[in-house]
Amino acid sequence: MVGLVEEKVGKNEDRYAFLIQENETVELEYKTMRDMLILTNKRLISIDIQGLREKKAEFFCPPYNKITAFAVETAGTFDLDAEFKIWASGLGELEYQFLKGTDVKKIAKLLSYSV
């Protein structure tokens, strides 16, 4: 996903609420024009919105216990976007790019406690 920006937690809840378990809380929420990245206290939820009417969506939900490593790259002077990468057992590498000004350190902090 490219161009993610932080959203208020719960703003897009209508898209992912059916996935959230009773003992699970949404910690961080990010959105592009269409797609979303949700981080809960238990897992990552990646939502890929498809189709012209945005009715079709793919939900990818790896639990944190499958993440073997992660990397966070903050934005710089010339490199304006920030990046977040995870390596998950059986899944390989997943990469997410954020627009300048997005604090990706929040993700690192959450994953440091969860992985």
PDB file of N, CA and C in Angstrom, residues 20-79:
ATOM      1  N   ILE A  20     -13.475  -7.565  14.159  1.00  0.00           N
ATOM      2  CA  ILE A  20     -12.948  -7.294  15.492  1.00  0.00           C
ATOM      3  C   ILE A  20     -13.611  -8.207  16.523  1.00  0.00           C
ATOM      4  N   GLN A  21     -12.774  -8.912  17.287  1.00  0.00           N
ATOM      5  CA  GLN A  21     -13.258  -9.833  18.312  1.00  0.00           C
ATOM      6  C   GLN A  21     -13.567  -9.074  19.601  1.00  0.00           C
ATOM      7  N   GLU A  22     -14.276  -9.736  20.512  1.00  0.00           N
ATOM      8  CA  GLU A  22     -14.656  -9.100  21.782  1.00  0.00           C
ATOM      9  C   GLU A  22     -13.461  -8.595  22.581  1.00  0.00           C
ATOM     10  N   ASN A  23     -12.396  -9.364  22.627  1.00  0.00           N
ATOM     11  CA  ASN A  23     -11.225  -8.991  23.426  1.00  0.00           C
ATOM     12  C   ASN A  23     -10.137  -8.298  22.593  1.00  0.00           C
ATOM     13  N   GLU A  24     -10.539  -7.702  21.488  1.00  0.00           N
ATOM     14  CA  GLU A  24      -9.594  -7.037  20.583  1.00  0.00           C
ATOM     15  C   GLU A  24      -9.943  -5.556  20.484  1.00  0.00           C
ATOM     16  N   THR A  25      -8.915  -4.699  20.495  1.00  0.00           N
ATOM     17  CA  THR A  25      -9.136  -3.260  20.362  1.00  0.00           C
ATOM     18  C   THR A  25      -8.301  -2.709  19.213  1.00  0.00           C
ATOM     19  N   VAL A  26      -8.865  -1.776  18.498  1.00  0.00           N
ATOM     20  CA  VAL A  26      -8.151  -1.106  17.412  1.00  0.00           C
ATOM     21  C   VAL A  26      -7.242  -0.057  18.038  1.00  0.00           C
ATOM     22  N   GLU A  27      -5.956  -0.126  17.705  1.00  0.00           N
ATOM     23  CA  GLU A  27      -4.967   0.793  18.270  1.00  0.00           C
ATOM     24  C   GLU A  27      -4.605   1.916  17.291  1.00  0.00           C
ATOM     25  N   LEU A  28      -4.442   1.571  15.996  1.00  0.00           N
ATOM     26  CA  LEU A  28      -4.050   2.539  14.976  1.00  0.00           C
ATOM     27  C   LEU A  28      -4.825   2.272  13.694  1.00  0.00           C
ATOM     28  N   GLU A  29      -5.113   3.347  12.956  1.00  0.00           N
ATOM     29  CA  GLU A  29      -5.854   3.224  11.711  1.00  0.00           C
ATOM     30  C   GLU A  29      -5.233   4.150  10.668  1.00  0.00           C
ATOM     31  N   TYR A  30      -4.987   3.610   9.478  1.00  0.00           N
ATOM     32  CA  TYR A  30      -4.394   4.367   8.374  1.00  0.00           C
ATOM     33  C   TYR A  30      -5.218   4.129   7.123  1.00  0.00           C
ATOM     34  N   LYS A  31      -5.195   5.113   6.200  1.00  0.00           N
ATOM     35  CA  LYS A  31      -6.014   5.001   4.996  1.00  0.00           C
ATOM     36  C   LYS A  31      -5.328   5.675   3.818  1.00  0.00           C
ATOM     37  N   THR A  32      -5.498   5.075   2.632  1.00  0.00           N
ATOM     38  CA  THR A  32      -5.153   5.738   1.371  1.00  0.00           C
ATOM     39  C   THR A  32      -6.472   6.284   0.835  1.00  0.00           C
ATOM     40  N   MET A  33      -6.518   6.621  -0.428  1.00  0.00           N
ATOM     41  CA  MET A  33      -7.785   7.053  -1.014  1.00  0.00           C
ATOM     42  C   MET A  33      -8.838   5.955  -0.875  1.00  0.00           C
ATOM     43  N   ARG A  34      -8.420   4.685  -0.966  1.00  0.00           N
ATOM     44  CA  ARG A  34      -9.372   3.578  -0.927  1.00  0.00           C
ATOM     45  C   ARG A  34      -9.017   2.522   0.116  1.00  0.00           C
ATOM     46  N   ASP A  35      -7.754   2.150   0.208  1.00  0.00           N
ATOM     47  CA  ASP A  35      -7.322   1.037   1.037  1.00  0.00           C
ATOM     48  C   ASP A  35      -7.094   1.461   2.488  1.00  0.00           C
ATOM     49  N   MET A  36      -7.002   0.456   3.382  1.00  0.00           N
ATOM     50  CA  MET A  36      -6.815   0.746   4.802  1.00  0.00           C
ATOM     51  C   MET A  36      -5.840  -0.226   5.447  1.00  0.00           C
ATOM     52  N   LEU A  37      -5.195   0.232   6.492  1.00  0.00           N
ATOM     53  CA  LEU A  37      -4.337  -0.589   7.339  1.00  0.00           C
ATOM     54  C   LEU A  37      -4.782  -0.341   8.773  1.00  0.00           C
ATOM     55  N   ILE A  38      -5.187  -1.409   9.444  1.00  0.00           N
ATOM     56  CA  ILE A  38      -5.667  -1.325  10.817  1.00  0.00           C
ATOM     57  C   ILE A  38      -4.724  -2.159  11.679  1.00  0.00           C
ATOM     58  N   LEU A  39      -4.285  -1.608  12.803  1.00  0.00           N
ATOM     59  CA  LEU A  39      -3.470  -2.363  13.748  1.00  0.00           C
ATOM     60  C   LEU A  39      -4.238  -2.464  15.053  1.00  0.00           C
ATOM     61  N   THR A  40      -4.460  -3.681  15.492  1.00  0.00           N
ATOM     62  CA  THR A  40      -5.171  -3.912  16.744  1.00  0.00           C
ATOM     63  C   THR A  40      -4.162  -4.362  17.800  1.00  0.00           C
ATOM     64  N   ASN A  41      -4.646  -4.715  18.955  1.00  0.00           N
ATOM     65  CA  ASN A  41      -3.757  -5.238  19.988  1.00  0.00           C
ATOM     66  C   ASN A  41      -3.363  -6.688  19.702  1.00  0.00           C
ATOM     67  N   LYS A  42      -3.923  -7.317  18.654  1.00  0.00           N
ATOM     68  CA  LYS A  42      -3.651  -8.720  18.345  1.00  0.00           C
ATOM     69  C   LYS A  42      -3.103  -8.970  16.939  1.00  0.00           C
ATOM     70  N   ARG A  43      -3.445  -8.102  15.987  1.00  0.00           N
ATOM     71  CA  ARG A  43      -3.087  -8.381  14.595  1.00  0.00           C
ATOM     72  C   ARG A  43      -3.130  -7.147  13.728  1.00  0.00           C
ATOM     73  N   LEU A  44      -2.687  -7.354  12.514  1.00  0.00           N
ATOM     74  CA  LEU A  44      -2.703  -6.336  11.484  1.00  0.00           C
ATOM     75  C   LEU A  44      -3.846  -6.692  10.533  1.00  0.00           C
ATOM     76  N   ILE A  45      -4.610  -5.711  10.108  1.00  0.00           N
ATOM     77  CA  ILE A  45      -5.687  -5.933   9.142  1.00  0.00           C
ATOM     78  C   ILE A  45      -5.431  -5.009   7.954  1.00  0.00           C
ATOM     79  N   SER A  46      -5.181  -5.614   6.805  1.00  0.00           N
ATOM     80  CA  SER A  46      -4.946  -4.868   5.581  1.00  0.00           C
ATOM     81  C   SER A  46      -6.184  -5.025   4.702  1.00  0.00           C
ATOM     82  N   ILE A  47      -6.758  -3.899   4.283  1.00  0.00           N
ATOM     83  CA  ILE A  47      -7.990  -3.933   3.489  1.00  0.00           C
ATOM     84  C   ILE A  47      -7.709  -3.336   2.118  1.00  0.00           C
ATOM     85  N   ASP A  48      -7.878  -4.163   1.096  1.00  0.00           N
ATOM     86  CA  ASP A  48      -7.667  -3.760  -0.294  1.00  0.00           C
ATOM     87  C   ASP A  48      -9.039  -3.610  -0.944  1.00  0.00           C
ATOM     88  N   ILE A  49      -9.455  -2.369  -1.163  1.00  0.00           N
ATOM     89  CA  ILE A  49     -10.750  -2.081  -1.772  1.00  0.00           C
ATOM     90  C   ILE A  49     -10.613  -2.231  -3.284  1.00  0.00           C
ATOM     91  N   GLN A  50     -11.537  -2.958  -3.883  1.00  0.00           N
ATOM     92  CA  GLN A  50     -11.458  -3.257  -5.312  1.00  0.00           C
ATOM     93  C   GLN A  50     -12.739  -2.840  -6.018  1.00  0.00           C
ATOM     94  N   GLY A  51     -12.643  -2.682  -7.327  1.00  0.00           N
ATOM     95  CA  GLY A  51     -13.821  -2.377  -8.142  1.00  0.00           C
ATOM     96  C   GLY A  51     -14.142  -0.894  -8.175  1.00  0.00           C
ATOM     97  N   LEU A  52     -14.879  -0.499  -9.205  1.00  0.00           N
ATOM     98  CA  LEU A  52     -15.237   0.908  -9.389  1.00  0.00           C
ATOM     99  C   LEU A  52     -16.186   1.429  -8.319  1.00  0.00           C
ATOM    100  N   ARG A  53     -17.060   0.586  -7.850  1.00  0.00           N
ATOM    101  CA  ARG A  53     -18.030   1.010  -6.840  1.00  0.00           C
ATOM    102  C   ARG A  53     -17.545   0.768  -5.415  1.00  0.00           C
ATOM    103  N   GLU A  54     -16.346   0.233  -5.279  1.00  0.00           N
ATOM    104  CA  GLU A  54     -15.711  -0.011  -3.989  1.00  0.00           C
ATOM    105  C   GLU A  54     -16.537  -0.934  -3.093  1.00  0.00           C
ATOM    106  N   LYS A  55     -17.283  -1.836  -3.688  1.00  0.00           N
ATOM    107  CA  LYS A  55     -18.090  -2.799  -2.929  1.00  0.00           C
ATOM    108  C   LYS A  55     -17.272  -4.037  -2.581  1.00  0.00           C
ATOM    109  N   LYS A  56     -16.344  -4.401  -3.464  1.00  0.00           N
ATOM    110  CA  LYS A  56     -15.533  -5.599  -3.270  1.00  0.00           C
ATOM    111  C   LYS A  56     -14.283  -5.233  -2.475  1.00  0.00           C
ATOM    112  N   ALA A  57     -13.921  -6.092  -1.526  1.00  0.00           N
ATOM    113  CA  ALA A  57     -12.734  -5.832  -0.705  1.00  0.00           C
ATOM    114  C   ALA A  57     -12.063  -7.144  -0.331  1.00  0.00           C
ATOM    115  N   GLU A  58     -10.737  -7.091  -0.229  1.00  0.00           N
ATOM    116  CA  GLU A  58      -9.968  -8.235   0.254  1.00  0.00           C
ATOM    117  C   GLU A  58      -9.412  -7.865   1.624  1.00  0.00           C
ATOM    118  N   PHE A  59      -9.597  -8.755   2.600  1.00  0.00           N
ATOM    119  CA  PHE A  59      -9.146  -8.528   3.967  1.00  0.00           C
ATOM    120  C   PHE A  59      -8.031  -9.509   4.272  1.00  0.00           C
ATOM    121  N   PHE A  60      -6.878  -8.985   4.649  1.00  0.00           N
ATOM    122  CA  PHE A  60      -5.707  -9.805   4.969  1.00  0.00           C
ATOM    123  C   PHE A  60      -5.373  -9.541   6.427  1.00  0.00           C
ATOM    124  N   CYS A  61      -5.363 -10.594   7.258  1.00  0.00           N
ATOM    125  CA  CYS A  61      -5.284 -10.419   8.708  1.00  0.00           C
ATOM    126  C   CYS A  61      -4.236 -11.305   9.369  1.00  0.00           C
ATOM    127  N   PRO A  62      -2.948 -11.028   9.197  1.00  0.00           N
ATOM    128  CA  PRO A  62      -1.948 -11.848   9.900  1.00  0.00           C
ATOM    129  C   PRO A  62      -1.864 -11.475  11.383  1.00  0.00           C
ATOM    130  N   PRO A  63      -1.870 -12.462  12.260  1.00  0.00           N
ATOM    131  CA  PRO A  63      -1.703 -12.183  13.691  1.00  0.00           C
ATOM    132  C   PRO A  63      -0.249 -11.809  13.987  1.00  0.00           C
ATOM    133  N   TYR A  64      -0.046 -11.055  15.036  1.00  0.00           N
ATOM    134  CA  TYR A  64       1.302 -10.618  15.393  1.00  0.00           C
ATOM    135  C   TYR A  64       2.241 -11.783  15.694  1.00  0.00           C
ATOM    136  N   ASN A  65       1.710 -12.904  16.163  1.00  0.00           N
ATOM    137  CA  ASN A  65       2.602 -14.025  16.484  1.00  0.00           C
ATOM    138  C   ASN A  65       3.200 -14.681  15.237  1.00  0.00           C
ATOM    139  N   LYS A  66       2.742 -14.299  14.042  1.00  0.00           N
ATOM    140  CA  LYS A  66       3.329 -14.784  12.789  1.00  0.00           C
ATOM    141  C   LYS A  66       4.413 -13.839  12.255  1.00  0.00           C
ATOM    142  N   ILE A  67       4.528 -12.658  12.857  1.00  0.00           N
ATOM    143  CA  ILE A  67       5.530 -11.686  12.423  1.00  0.00           C
ATOM    144  C   ILE A  67       6.873 -12.060  13.033  1.00  0.00           C
ATOM    145  N   THR A  68       7.867 -12.268  12.172  1.00  0.00           N
ATOM    146  CA  THR A  68       9.197 -12.662  12.635  1.00  0.00           C
ATOM    147  C   THR A  68      10.127 -11.458  12.793  1.00  0.00           C
ATOM    148  N   ALA A  69       9.865 -10.385  12.035  1.00  0.00           N
ATOM    149  CA  ALA A  69      10.675  -9.170  12.131  1.00  0.00           C
ATOM    150  C   ALA A  69       9.903  -8.010  11.512  1.00  0.00           C
ATOM    151  N   PHE A  70      10.289  -6.782  11.881  1.00  0.00           N
ATOM    152  CA  PHE A  70       9.688  -5.613  11.252  1.00  0.00           C
ATOM    153  C   PHE A  70      10.728  -4.505  11.167  1.00  0.00           C
ATOM    154  N   ALA A  71      10.506  -3.571  10.247  1.00  0.00           N
ATOM    155  CA  ALA A  71      11.388  -2.424  10.063  1.00  0.00           C
ATOM    156  C   ALA A  71      10.524  -1.184   9.843  1.00  0.00           C
ATOM    157  N   VAL A  72      10.965  -0.073  10.409  1.00  0.00           N
ATOM    158  CA  VAL A  72      10.285   1.204  10.241  1.00  0.00           C
ATOM    159  C   VAL A  72      11.309   2.195   9.731  1.00  0.00           C
ATOM    160  N   GLU A  73      10.963   2.904   8.650  1.00  0.00           N
ATOM    161  CA  GLU A  73      11.857   3.919   8.090  1.00  0.00           C
ATOM    162  C   GLU A  73      11.115   5.244   8.105  1.00  0.00           C
ATOM    163  N   THR A  74      11.642   6.210   8.843  1.00  0.00           N
ATOM    164  CA  THR A  74      10.991   7.515   8.929  1.00  0.00           C
ATOM    165  C   THR A  74      11.334   8.346   7.697  1.00  0.00           C
ATOM    166  N   ALA A  75      10.525   9.359   7.425  1.00  0.00           N
ATOM    167  CA  ALA A  75      10.755  10.242   6.278  1.00  0.00           C
ATOM    168  C   ALA A  75      11.970  11.121   6.531  1.00  0.00           C
ATOM    169  N   GLY A  76      12.648  11.476   5.447  1.00  0.00           N
ATOM    170  CA  GLY A  76      13.822  12.338   5.544  1.00  0.00           C
ATOM    171  C   GLY A  76      13.612  13.633   4.775  1.00  0.00           C
ATOM    172  N   THR A  77      14.694  14.352   4.569  1.00  0.00           N
ATOM    173  CA  THR A  77      14.620  15.624   3.865  1.00  0.00           C
ATOM    174  C   THR A  77      14.294  15.427   2.393  1.00  0.00           C
ATOM    175  N   PHE A  78      14.955  14.462   1.763  1.00  0.00           N
ATOM    176  CA  PHE A  78      14.751  14.247   0.328  1.00  0.00           C
ATOM    177  C   PHE A  78      13.813  13.075   0.048  1.00  0.00           C
ATOM    178  N   ASP A  79      13.791  12.101   0.922  1.00  0.00           N
ATOM    179  CA  ASP A  79      12.889  10.958   0.805  1.00  0.00           C
ATOM    180  C   ASP A  79      11.664  11.280   1.649  1.00  0.00           C
TER     181      ASP A  79
END
